Tab-separated table of C-alpha atoms in Angstrom:
chain	number	residue	atom	x	y	z
A	1	UNK	CA	-9.160	19.893	-22.570
A	2	UNK	CA	-8.559	17.477	-19.678
A	3	UNK	CA	-4.936	16.484	-19.711
A	4	UNK	CA	-5.074	13.604	-17.271
A	5	UNK	CA	-3.317	10.494	-18.578
A	6	UNK	CA	-5.815	7.700	-19.260
A	7	UNK	CA	-5.966	4.501	-17.202
A	8	UNK	CA	-4.695	1.221	-18.672
A	9	UNK	CA	-5.390	-2.293	-17.434
A	10	UNK	CA	-2.386	-4.601	-17.523
A	11	UNK	CA	-2.384	-8.315	-18.345
A	12	UNK	CA	0.721	-10.483	-18.079
A	13	UNK	CA	1.469	-14.023	-19.164
A	14	UNK	CA	3.930	-15.611	-16.732
A	15	UNK	CA	6.983	-17.715	-17.556
A	16	UNK	CA	5.001	-20.940	-17.493
A	17	UNK	CA	1.563	-19.367	-17.590
A	18	UNK	CA	-0.887	-20.468	-20.241
A	19	UNK	CA	-2.897	-17.276	-20.364
A	20	UNK	CA	-2.550	-13.567	-19.683
A	21	UNK	CA	-3.662	-12.637	-16.166
A	22	UNK	CA	-4.860	-9.262	-14.984
A	23	UNK	CA	-2.213	-7.853	-12.623
A	24	UNK	CA	-3.223	-4.240	-12.113
A	25	UNK	CA	-3.484	-0.906	-13.826
A	26	UNK	CA	-1.508	2.265	-14.441
A	27	UNK	CA	-1.738	5.709	-16.036
A	28	UNK	CA	0.131	6.457	-19.239
A	29	UNK	CA	-0.301	8.869	-22.163
A	30	UNK	CA	-0.306	6.088	-24.784
A	31	UNK	CA	-0.015	2.326	-25.290
A	32	UNK	CA	3.718	2.419	-25.845
A	33	UNK	CA	4.386	4.159	-22.538
A	34	UNK	CA	1.852	1.901	-20.823
A	35	UNK	CA	3.839	-1.148	-21.961
A	36	UNK	CA	7.143	0.412	-20.881
A	37	UNK	CA	5.793	1.238	-17.455
A	38	UNK	CA	4.080	-2.146	-17.082
A	39	UNK	CA	7.408	-3.763	-17.857
A	40	UNK	CA	9.093	-1.773	-15.099
A	41	UNK	CA	6.385	-2.119	-12.496
A	42	UNK	CA	4.937	-5.568	-13.029
A	43	UNK	CA	7.768	-7.687	-14.429
A	44	UNK	CA	10.711	-6.504	-12.318
A	45	UNK	CA	11.251	-9.919	-10.800
A	46	UNK	CA	10.797	-12.226	-13.763
A	47	UNK	CA	7.036	-12.305	-13.465
A	48	UNK	CA	6.260	-12.504	-17.155
A	49	UNK	CA	7.120	-13.007	-20.774
A	50	UNK	CA	4.271	-11.162	-22.479
A	51	UNK	CA	2.311	-8.003	-21.704
A	52	UNK	CA	-1.086	-6.801	-22.916
A	53	UNK	CA	-2.293	-3.281	-22.148
A	54	UNK	CA	-5.881	-2.144	-22.702
A	55	UNK	CA	-7.263	1.290	-22.059
A	56	UNK	CA	-9.737	0.850	-19.203
A	57	UNK	CA	-12.573	2.639	-21.033
A	58	UNK	CA	-12.616	-0.169	-23.626
A	59	UNK	CA	-13.515	-2.798	-21.044
A	60	UNK	CA	-17.148	-3.703	-20.420
A	61	UNK	CA	-17.973	-5.708	-17.307
A	62	UNK	CA	-20.935	-7.618	-15.900
A	63	UNK	CA	-22.864	-5.907	-13.121
A	64	UNK	CA	-22.721	-7.448	-9.629
A	65	UNK	CA	-26.541	-7.521	-9.615
A	66	UNK	CA	-26.540	-9.820	-12.658
A	67	UNK	CA	-24.660	-12.505	-10.792
A	68	UNK	CA	-27.842	-14.484	-10.105
A	69	UNK	CA	-29.507	-14.450	-13.541
A	70	UNK	CA	-26.192	-14.912	-15.358
A	71	UNK	CA	-24.477	-17.624	-13.417
A	72	UNK	CA	-26.841	-19.404	-11.066
A	73	UNK	CA	-28.940	-21.327	-13.651
A	74	UNK	CA	-25.898	-23.342	-14.691
A	75	UNK	CA	-25.926	-25.050	-11.326
A	76	UNK	CA	-29.131	-26.877	-12.220
A	77	UNK	CA	-27.702	-28.109	-15.521
A	78	UNK	CA	-26.007	-31.261	-14.315
A	79	UNK	CA	-25.774	-32.567	-17.865
A	80	UNK	CA	-22.984	-30.027	-18.356
A	81	UNK	CA	-20.855	-32.081	-16.001
A	82	UNK	CA	-21.301	-35.570	-17.456
A	83	UNK	CA	-19.081	-37.344	-14.955
A	84	UNK	CA	-21.665	-39.881	-13.861
A	85	UNK	CA	-21.931	-42.212	-16.853
A	86	UNK	CA	-20.755	-45.718	-16.114
A	87	UNK	CA	-18.683	-47.117	-18.936
A	88	UNK	CA	-18.550	-50.926	-18.879
A	89	UNK	CA	-15.148	-52.225	-17.801
A	90	UNK	CA	-14.992	-54.329	-20.969
A	91	UNK	CA	-14.838	-51.176	-23.063
A	92	UNK	CA	-11.605	-50.150	-21.418
A	93	UNK	CA	-10.307	-46.652	-20.840
A	94	UNK	CA	-12.322	-43.844	-22.380
B	1	UNK	CA	1.298	2.250	9.637
B	2	UNK	CA	1.339	4.074	6.372
B	3	UNK	CA	-2.204	5.299	6.829
B	4	UNK	CA	-2.818	6.643	10.268
B	5	UNK	CA	-5.512	8.644	11.996
B	6	UNK	CA	-8.126	7.952	9.390
B	7	UNK	CA	-11.394	9.403	10.538
B	8	UNK	CA	-14.372	7.463	9.353
B	9	UNK	CA	-16.783	9.945	7.883
B	10	UNK	CA	-19.448	9.270	10.512
B	11	UNK	CA	-19.220	8.909	14.271
B	12	UNK	CA	-19.715	5.587	16.007
B	13	UNK	CA	-21.050	2.352	14.610
B	14	UNK	CA	-24.528	2.360	13.142
B	15	UNK	CA	-26.774	-0.063	15.030
B	16	UNK	CA	-28.345	-2.781	12.922
B	17	UNK	CA	-31.911	-1.584	13.507
B	18	UNK	CA	-31.080	1.766	11.929
B	19	UNK	CA	-29.621	0.246	8.785
B	20	UNK	CA	-31.444	0.203	5.462
B	21	UNK	CA	-31.912	-3.154	3.711
B	22	UNK	CA	-28.949	-2.362	1.501
B	23	UNK	CA	-26.750	-1.508	4.463
B	24	UNK	CA	-27.796	-4.654	6.280
B	25	UNK	CA	-26.994	-6.821	3.241
B	26	UNK	CA	-23.620	-5.076	3.028
B	27	UNK	CA	-22.834	-5.686	6.705
B	28	UNK	CA	-23.848	-9.347	6.303
B	29	UNK	CA	-21.291	-9.727	3.536
B	30	UNK	CA	-18.608	-8.101	5.685
B	31	UNK	CA	-19.493	-10.372	8.609
B	32	UNK	CA	-19.267	-13.417	6.358
B	33	UNK	CA	-15.774	-12.269	5.209
B	34	UNK	CA	-16.903	-11.807	1.625
B	35	UNK	CA	-14.670	-9.241	-0.091
B	36	UNK	CA	-16.269	-6.071	-1.391
B	37	UNK	CA	-15.484	-5.388	-5.045
B	38	UNK	CA	-15.492	-2.090	-7.004
B	39	UNK	CA	-18.910	-2.454	-8.579
B	40	UNK	CA	-20.668	-3.726	-5.435
B	41	UNK	CA	-22.934	-1.398	-3.509
B	42	UNK	CA	-21.242	0.128	-0.453
B	43	UNK	CA	-22.201	2.821	2.068
B	44	UNK	CA	-20.911	6.277	1.102
B	45	UNK	CA	-18.961	6.507	4.331
B	46	UNK	CA	-17.244	3.186	3.641
B	47	UNK	CA	-16.248	4.483	0.219
B	48	UNK	CA	-15.041	7.820	1.600
B	49	UNK	CA	-13.086	6.229	4.433
B	50	UNK	CA	-11.351	3.877	2.020
B	51	UNK	CA	-10.508	6.616	-0.478
B	52	UNK	CA	-8.947	8.533	2.379
B	53	UNK	CA	-7.066	5.548	3.768
B	54	UNK	CA	-5.818	4.037	0.498
B	55	UNK	CA	-5.037	7.507	-0.867
B	56	UNK	CA	-3.048	8.369	2.235
B	57	UNK	CA	-1.277	5.041	2.007
B	58	UNK	CA	-0.351	5.749	-1.641
B	59	UNK	CA	0.855	9.270	-0.783
B	60	UNK	CA	3.063	7.771	1.946
B	61	UNK	CA	4.784	5.495	-0.559
B	62	UNK	CA	5.535	8.445	-2.804
B	63	UNK	CA	6.626	10.914	-0.110
B	64	UNK	CA	8.573	8.068	1.514
B	65	UNK	CA	10.924	8.068	-1.450
B	66	UNK	CA	12.311	11.444	-0.347
B	67	UNK	CA	14.032	10.615	2.978
B	68	UNK	CA	15.744	7.586	1.452
B	69	UNK	CA	16.364	9.251	-1.889
B	70	UNK	CA	18.315	11.798	0.130
B	71	UNK	CA	21.161	9.270	0.478
B	72	UNK	CA	21.271	7.717	-3.004
B	73	UNK	CA	24.165	9.857	-4.214
B	74	UNK	CA	26.013	9.362	-0.919
B	75	UNK	CA	25.577	5.616	-0.351
B	76	UNK	CA	28.927	4.306	0.921
B	77	UNK	CA	29.335	1.320	-1.447
B	78	UNK	CA	28.096	0.567	-4.933
B	79	UNK	CA	26.228	-2.505	-3.657
B	80	UNK	CA	24.322	-0.498	-1.023
B	81	UNK	CA	23.621	2.159	-3.608
B	82	UNK	CA	22.069	-0.321	-6.040
B	83	UNK	CA	19.989	-1.845	-3.233
B	84	UNK	CA	18.744	1.593	-2.236
B	85	UNK	CA	17.902	2.488	-5.834
B	86	UNK	CA	15.933	-0.731	-6.273
B	87	UNK	CA	14.097	-0.078	-3.030
B	88	UNK	CA	13.105	3.454	-3.925
B	89	UNK	CA	11.915	2.124	-7.274
B	90	UNK	CA	9.785	-0.472	-5.453
B	91	UNK	CA	8.194	2.285	-3.377
B	92	UNK	CA	7.177	4.112	-6.549
B	93	UNK	CA	5.532	0.886	-7.722
B	94	UNK	CA	3.719	0.512	-4.397
B	95	UNK	CA	2.370	4.022	-4.798
B	96	UNK	CA	1.157	3.032	-8.239
B	97	UNK	CA	-0.651	-0.123	-7.024
B	98	UNK	CA	-2.307	1.824	-4.247
B	99	UNK	CA	-3.435	4.723	-6.423
B	100	UNK	CA	-4.944	2.121	-8.760
B	101	UNK	CA	-6.803	0.545	-5.833
B	102	UNK	CA	-8.066	3.978	-4.731
B	103	UNK	CA	-9.244	4.714	-8.256
B	104	UNK	CA	-11.514	1.673	-8.275
B	105	UNK	CA	-13.529	3.656	-5.706
B	106	UNK	CA	-14.193	6.386	-8.228
B	107	UNK	CA	-11.588	9.012	-7.316
B	108	UNK	CA	-8.954	9.940	-9.900
B	109	UNK	CA	-5.266	9.812	-9.120
B	110	UNK	CA	-4.669	13.390	-10.210
B	111	UNK	CA	-7.406	14.528	-7.852
B	112	UNK	CA	-5.837	12.640	-4.930
B	113	UNK	CA	-2.469	14.171	-5.726
B	114	UNK	CA	-4.060	17.619	-5.863
B	115	UNK	CA	-5.591	17.088	-2.408
B	116	UNK	CA	-2.190	16.044	-1.065
B	117	UNK	CA	-0.483	19.094	-2.521
B	118	UNK	CA	-3.133	21.386	-1.084
B	119	UNK	CA	-2.537	19.843	2.336
B	120	UNK	CA	-6.033	18.352	2.418
B	121	UNK	CA	-4.778	14.758	2.496
B	122	UNK	CA	-2.051	13.374	4.702
B	123	UNK	CA	0.786	10.885	4.491
B	124	UNK	CA	2.525	8.857	7.167
B	125	UNK	CA	4.076	10.925	9.963
B	126	UNK	CA	7.338	8.979	9.759
B	127	UNK	CA	8.451	10.603	6.511
B	128	UNK	CA	8.643	13.979	8.186
B	129	UNK	CA	11.783	12.928	10.036
B	130	UNK	CA	15.164	13.687	8.463
B	131	UNK	CA	17.768	11.078	7.473
B	132	UNK	CA	20.909	12.469	9.089
B	133	UNK	CA	23.462	9.696	8.668
B	134	UNK	CA	23.950	6.599	6.516
B	135	UNK	CA	22.762	4.289	9.306
B	136	UNK	CA	19.384	6.034	9.117
B	137	UNK	CA	18.844	4.364	5.744
B	138	UNK	CA	19.409	0.947	7.305
B	139	UNK	CA	17.170	1.878	10.218
B	140	UNK	CA	14.402	3.096	7.913
B	141	UNK	CA	14.453	-0.196	6.017
B	142	UNK	CA	14.526	-2.253	9.179
B	143	UNK	CA	12.217	-0.268	11.483
B	144	UNK	CA	9.944	1.726	9.195
B	145	UNK	CA	9.408	-1.016	6.651
B	146	UNK	CA	9.243	-3.497	9.530
B	147	UNK	CA	6.407	-1.510	11.091
B	148	UNK	CA	4.738	-1.127	7.708
B	149	UNK	CA	4.836	-4.904	7.210
B	150	UNK	CA	3.147	-5.590	10.552
B	151	UNK	CA	0.383	-3.240	9.534
B	152	UNK	CA	0.145	-4.400	5.948
B	153	UNK	CA	0.143	-8.112	6.697
B	154	UNK	CA	-2.958	-7.443	8.790
B	155	UNK	CA	-4.432	-5.398	5.938
B	156	UNK	CA	-4.159	-8.353	3.566
B	157	UNK	CA	-7.423	-9.400	5.222
B	158	UNK	CA	-9.096	-5.996	4.831
B	159	UNK	CA	-12.648	-6.155	3.483
B	160	UNK	CA	-12.136	-4.217	0.232
B	161	UNK	CA	-10.823	-6.637	-2.422
B	162	UNK	CA	-8.554	-4.330	-4.467
B	163	UNK	CA	-6.901	-2.975	-1.287
B	164	UNK	CA	-6.312	-6.426	0.122
B	165	UNK	CA	-4.802	-7.658	-3.153
B	166	UNK	CA	-2.483	-4.629	-3.341
B	167	UNK	CA	-1.298	-5.505	0.175
B	168	UNK	CA	-0.409	-9.057	-0.837
B	169	UNK	CA	1.879	-7.771	-3.598
B	170	UNK	CA	3.379	-5.022	-1.478
B	171	UNK	CA	4.130	-7.203	1.554
B	172	UNK	CA	6.268	-9.499	-0.518
B	173	UNK	CA	8.527	-6.646	-1.641
B	174	UNK	CA	8.428	-4.855	1.698
B	175	UNK	CA	9.909	-7.888	3.430
B	176	UNK	CA	12.995	-7.694	1.165
B	177	UNK	CA	13.403	-4.093	2.254
B	178	UNK	CA	13.238	-4.884	5.949
B	179	UNK	CA	15.859	-7.605	5.555
B	180	UNK	CA	18.114	-5.382	3.459
B	181	UNK	CA	17.796	-2.641	6.074
B	182	UNK	CA	18.605	-5.000	8.917
B	183	UNK	CA	21.611	-6.289	7.035
B	184	UNK	CA	22.898	-2.727	6.572
B	185	UNK	CA	22.379	-2.168	10.321
B	186	UNK	CA	24.319	-5.353	11.136
B	187	UNK	CA	27.282	-4.080	9.125
B	188	UNK	CA	27.193	-0.823	11.059
B	189	UNK	CA	26.570	-2.349	14.482
B	190	UNK	CA	29.352	-4.928	14.059
B	191	UNK	CA	31.719	-2.453	12.369
B	192	UNK	CA	34.065	0.155	13.817
B	193	UNK	CA	33.142	1.995	17.037
B	194	UNK	CA	32.235	5.033	14.927
B	195	UNK	CA	29.889	2.927	12.766
B	196	UNK	CA	28.302	1.364	15.823
B	197	UNK	CA	27.746	4.824	17.258
B	198	UNK	CA	25.956	5.882	14.072
B	199	UNK	CA	23.755	2.783	14.233
B	200	UNK	CA	22.841	3.543	17.845
B	201	UNK	CA	22.100	7.158	16.998
B	202	UNK	CA	19.798	6.137	14.125
B	203	UNK	CA	17.958	3.658	16.355
B	204	UNK	CA	17.549	6.220	19.134
B	205	UNK	CA	16.062	8.830	16.814
B	206	UNK	CA	13.785	6.519	14.806
B	207	UNK	CA	12.444	4.222	17.516
B	208	UNK	CA	9.643	6.382	18.866
B	209	UNK	CA	8.623	7.742	15.464
B	210	UNK	CA	8.381	4.121	14.255
B	211	UNK	CA	6.122	3.008	17.096
B	212	UNK	CA	3.958	6.083	16.481
B	213	UNK	CA	3.361	4.882	12.919
B	214	UNK	CA	0.586	2.674	14.291
B	215	UNK	CA	-1.412	5.732	15.282
B	216	UNK	CA	-2.645	6.880	18.692
B	217	UNK	CA	-3.526	4.361	21.387
B	218	UNK	CA	-6.905	2.658	21.172
B	219	UNK	CA	-8.404	4.727	23.983
B	220	UNK	CA	-7.675	7.893	21.933
B	221	UNK	CA	-8.558	6.481	18.560
B	222	UNK	CA	-12.286	7.074	18.556
B	223	UNK	CA	-12.557	6.773	14.805
B	224	UNK	CA	-11.503	3.189	14.457
B	225	UNK	CA	-14.711	1.564	15.747
B	226	UNK	CA	-16.564	1.860	12.460
B	227	UNK	CA	-13.450	0.867	10.516
B	228	UNK	CA	-13.241	-2.267	12.660
B	229	UNK	CA	-16.946	-3.055	12.180
B	230	UNK	CA	-16.477	-2.719	8.421
B	231	UNK	CA	-13.268	-4.748	8.656
B	232	UNK	CA	-11.339	-2.034	6.857
B	233	UNK	CA	-9.106	-2.358	9.878
B	234	UNK	CA	-8.692	-5.854	11.261
B	235	UNK	CA	-6.441	-5.208	14.256
B	236	UNK	CA	-6.311	-2.254	16.613
B	237	UNK	CA	-3.445	0.256	16.730
B	238	UNK	CA	-2.266	-1.027	20.109
B	239	UNK	CA	-2.364	-4.681	19.064
B	240	UNK	CA	-0.235	-3.967	16.009
B	241	UNK	CA	2.182	-1.782	17.960
B	242	UNK	CA	2.688	-4.493	20.579
B	243	UNK	CA	3.307	-7.067	17.885
B	244	UNK	CA	5.913	-4.821	16.242
B	245	UNK	CA	7.689	-4.145	19.540
B	246	UNK	CA	7.707	-7.818	20.527
B	247	UNK	CA	9.309	-8.847	17.273
B	248	UNK	CA	11.784	-5.947	17.105
B	249	UNK	CA	13.352	-5.989	20.601
B	250	UNK	CA	15.212	-9.301	20.041
B	251	UNK	CA	16.510	-7.846	16.751
B	252	UNK	CA	17.920	-4.854	18.659
B	253	UNK	CA	19.499	-7.176	21.205
B	254	UNK	CA	21.127	-9.233	18.466
B	255	UNK	CA	22.773	-6.076	17.109
B	256	UNK	CA	24.251	-5.446	20.567
B	257	UNK	CA	22.760	-1.962	20.615
B	258	UNK	CA	21.298	-0.311	23.701
B	259	UNK	CA	17.519	-0.341	23.877
B	260	UNK	CA	16.267	3.066	22.774
B	261	UNK	CA	13.702	3.200	25.593
B	262	UNK	CA	14.533	2.532	29.269
B	263	UNK	CA	10.948	1.345	29.710
B	264	UNK	CA	11.428	-1.634	27.378
B	265	UNK	CA	11.208	-4.693	29.616
B	266	UNK	CA	9.939	-8.240	29.149
B	267	UNK	CA	6.751	-8.791	31.097
B	268	UNK	CA	6.469	-12.518	31.728
B	269	UNK	CA	2.963	-12.162	33.084
B	270	UNK	CA	1.626	-10.565	29.889
B	271	UNK	CA	3.985	-12.466	27.610
B	272	UNK	CA	4.854	-9.164	25.943
B	273	UNK	CA	7.383	-6.357	26.220
B	274	UNK	CA	6.346	-3.348	28.276
B	275	UNK	CA	7.356	-0.011	26.787
B	276	UNK	CA	7.145	3.702	27.519
B	277	UNK	CA	4.355	5.754	26.032
B	278	UNK	CA	5.675	7.853	23.190
B	279	UNK	CA	5.191	11.610	23.309
B	280	UNK	CA	1.805	11.733	21.621
B	281	UNK	CA	1.804	15.508	21.389
B	282	UNK	CA	4.750	15.126	19.018
B	283	UNK	CA	2.704	12.817	16.760
B	284	UNK	CA	-0.228	15.212	16.641
B	285	UNK	CA	2.164	18.057	15.903
B	286	UNK	CA	3.816	16.184	13.038
B	287	UNK	CA	0.459	15.185	11.583
B	288	UNK	CA	-0.667	18.798	11.747
B	289	UNK	CA	2.299	19.740	9.571
B	290	UNK	CA	4.754	20.916	12.211
B	291	UNK	CA	7.279	18.072	12.122
B	292	UNK	CA	10.938	18.589	11.231
B	293	UNK	CA	10.542	18.041	7.451
B	294	UNK	CA	6.848	18.561	6.604
B	295	UNK	CA	7.475	21.761	4.645
B	296	UNK	CA	10.481	20.374	2.760
B	297	UNK	CA	8.667	17.200	1.781
B	298	UNK	CA	5.632	18.972	0.400
B	299	UNK	CA	7.718	21.632	-1.344
B	300	UNK	CA	9.676	18.889	-3.100
B	301	UNK	CA	6.493	17.121	-4.235
B	302	UNK	CA	4.738	20.250	-5.440
B	303	UNK	CA	7.858	21.456	-7.237
B	304	UNK	CA	8.206	18.113	-9.051
B	305	UNK	CA	4.553	18.288	-10.079
B	306	UNK	CA	4.658	21.908	-11.245
B	307	UNK	CA	8.001	21.649	-13.028
B	308	UNK	CA	6.843	18.451	-14.732
B	309	UNK	CA	3.616	19.941	-16.069
B	310	UNK	CA	5.038	20.708	-19.536
B	311	UNK	CA	6.438	17.165	-19.833
B	312	UNK	CA	3.080	15.562	-18.990
B	313	UNK	CA	1.273	17.922	-21.368
B	314	UNK	CA	3.820	17.257	-24.094
B	315	UNK	CA	3.436	13.489	-23.830
B	316	UNK	CA	-0.337	13.819	-23.936
B	317	UNK	CA	-0.214	16.141	-26.981
B	318	UNK	CA	2.114	13.684	-28.723
B	319	UNK	CA	-0.214	10.759	-27.911
B	320	UNK	CA	-3.205	12.665	-29.342
B	321	UNK	CA	-1.317	13.567	-32.507
B	322	UNK	CA	-0.248	9.959	-32.986
B	323	UNK	CA	-3.804	8.710	-32.436
B	324	UNK	CA	-5.174	11.252	-34.922
B	325	UNK	CA	-2.589	10.257	-37.529
B	326	UNK	CA	-3.455	6.602	-37.093
B	327	UNK	CA	-7.155	7.398	-37.301
B	328	UNK	CA	-6.624	9.317	-40.575
B	329	UNK	CA	-4.675	6.427	-42.069
B	330	UNK	CA	-7.436	3.901	-41.371
């Protein structure tokens, strides 16, 4: 059996951060050790208040080749950015 | 430079007419300064060169813990000892970031470590020099980390995204180390005559090895052309070396130490310091494995790996047992 420690991706929410951000990865035998090591490596200088670890094999990602079909069409959908409606001054702030 | 003498897998730069459509699209991205990411297509040689360079860089961080670790138990004050401990811990973290970056290219960390232990991958030449007195630890922080910063700041703009991001993180911590090292040197240089003598001795021994960290001069470094075209490397060895020397000489003068090279002279015409050529045969010798500490360094790494085998296996067996128990309970 292959005894290489699996790879974990590390996400940290900063002191004033609203969301967890991906900061890097590390090898560890299990989640508990992954958290311990992430604490030592990635939060040594007050970088965070919360850590998520996820084994890398559980992450699915979009393919670079899908960039066009997935994301480009939204550029033509101006109605998703409805910043151009004039509201009469009389109505006040909306 | 932590990664030196990286041979690109091919020879010379491929002319545009000979490129496939894929290669041309890749080169266009590089030329437009668009970062290459793990899942993007890349030429095999680009991938191989990067695995070699980032892997070697990671190995250097790990092996680099040994010369400084040598003085942890003998640090002269508790404050210096804590600083040194924190620094060595940072280096372990840098190794970790870099191995992670190398792994995004499809090579496993254990495999890279195996190649290092078998002598099939290298690490920076500088870590094959011994640390003989306490001032060496200050000099390593100041000169070696100083040289590493010059190289790594340039690498923040390297074309491979994960490598460039690792450099951003590392540079921040590396600059603490250089300052800490310089501060330790100041204490020695402004201390008793015996302390000043130690500082001078450390500078004299580490100066040439530190300027050799940037690799051979550009005229000798035939392998860097393709790395430059791919923007893996953004500045040449000689450019980086000159930059390091220009910024370091005033720091030596401030310490009141003698310049470690009689050839170091300000050249007003060039706007740079002139310096003597280092003994390149020494660099090639060290890289080949014949430096003062090559054997010791590798023995220490291999011993740690072999002696730790049962611990790694035990942790893995425990993790599997725990996972199985949890699975059964669900």
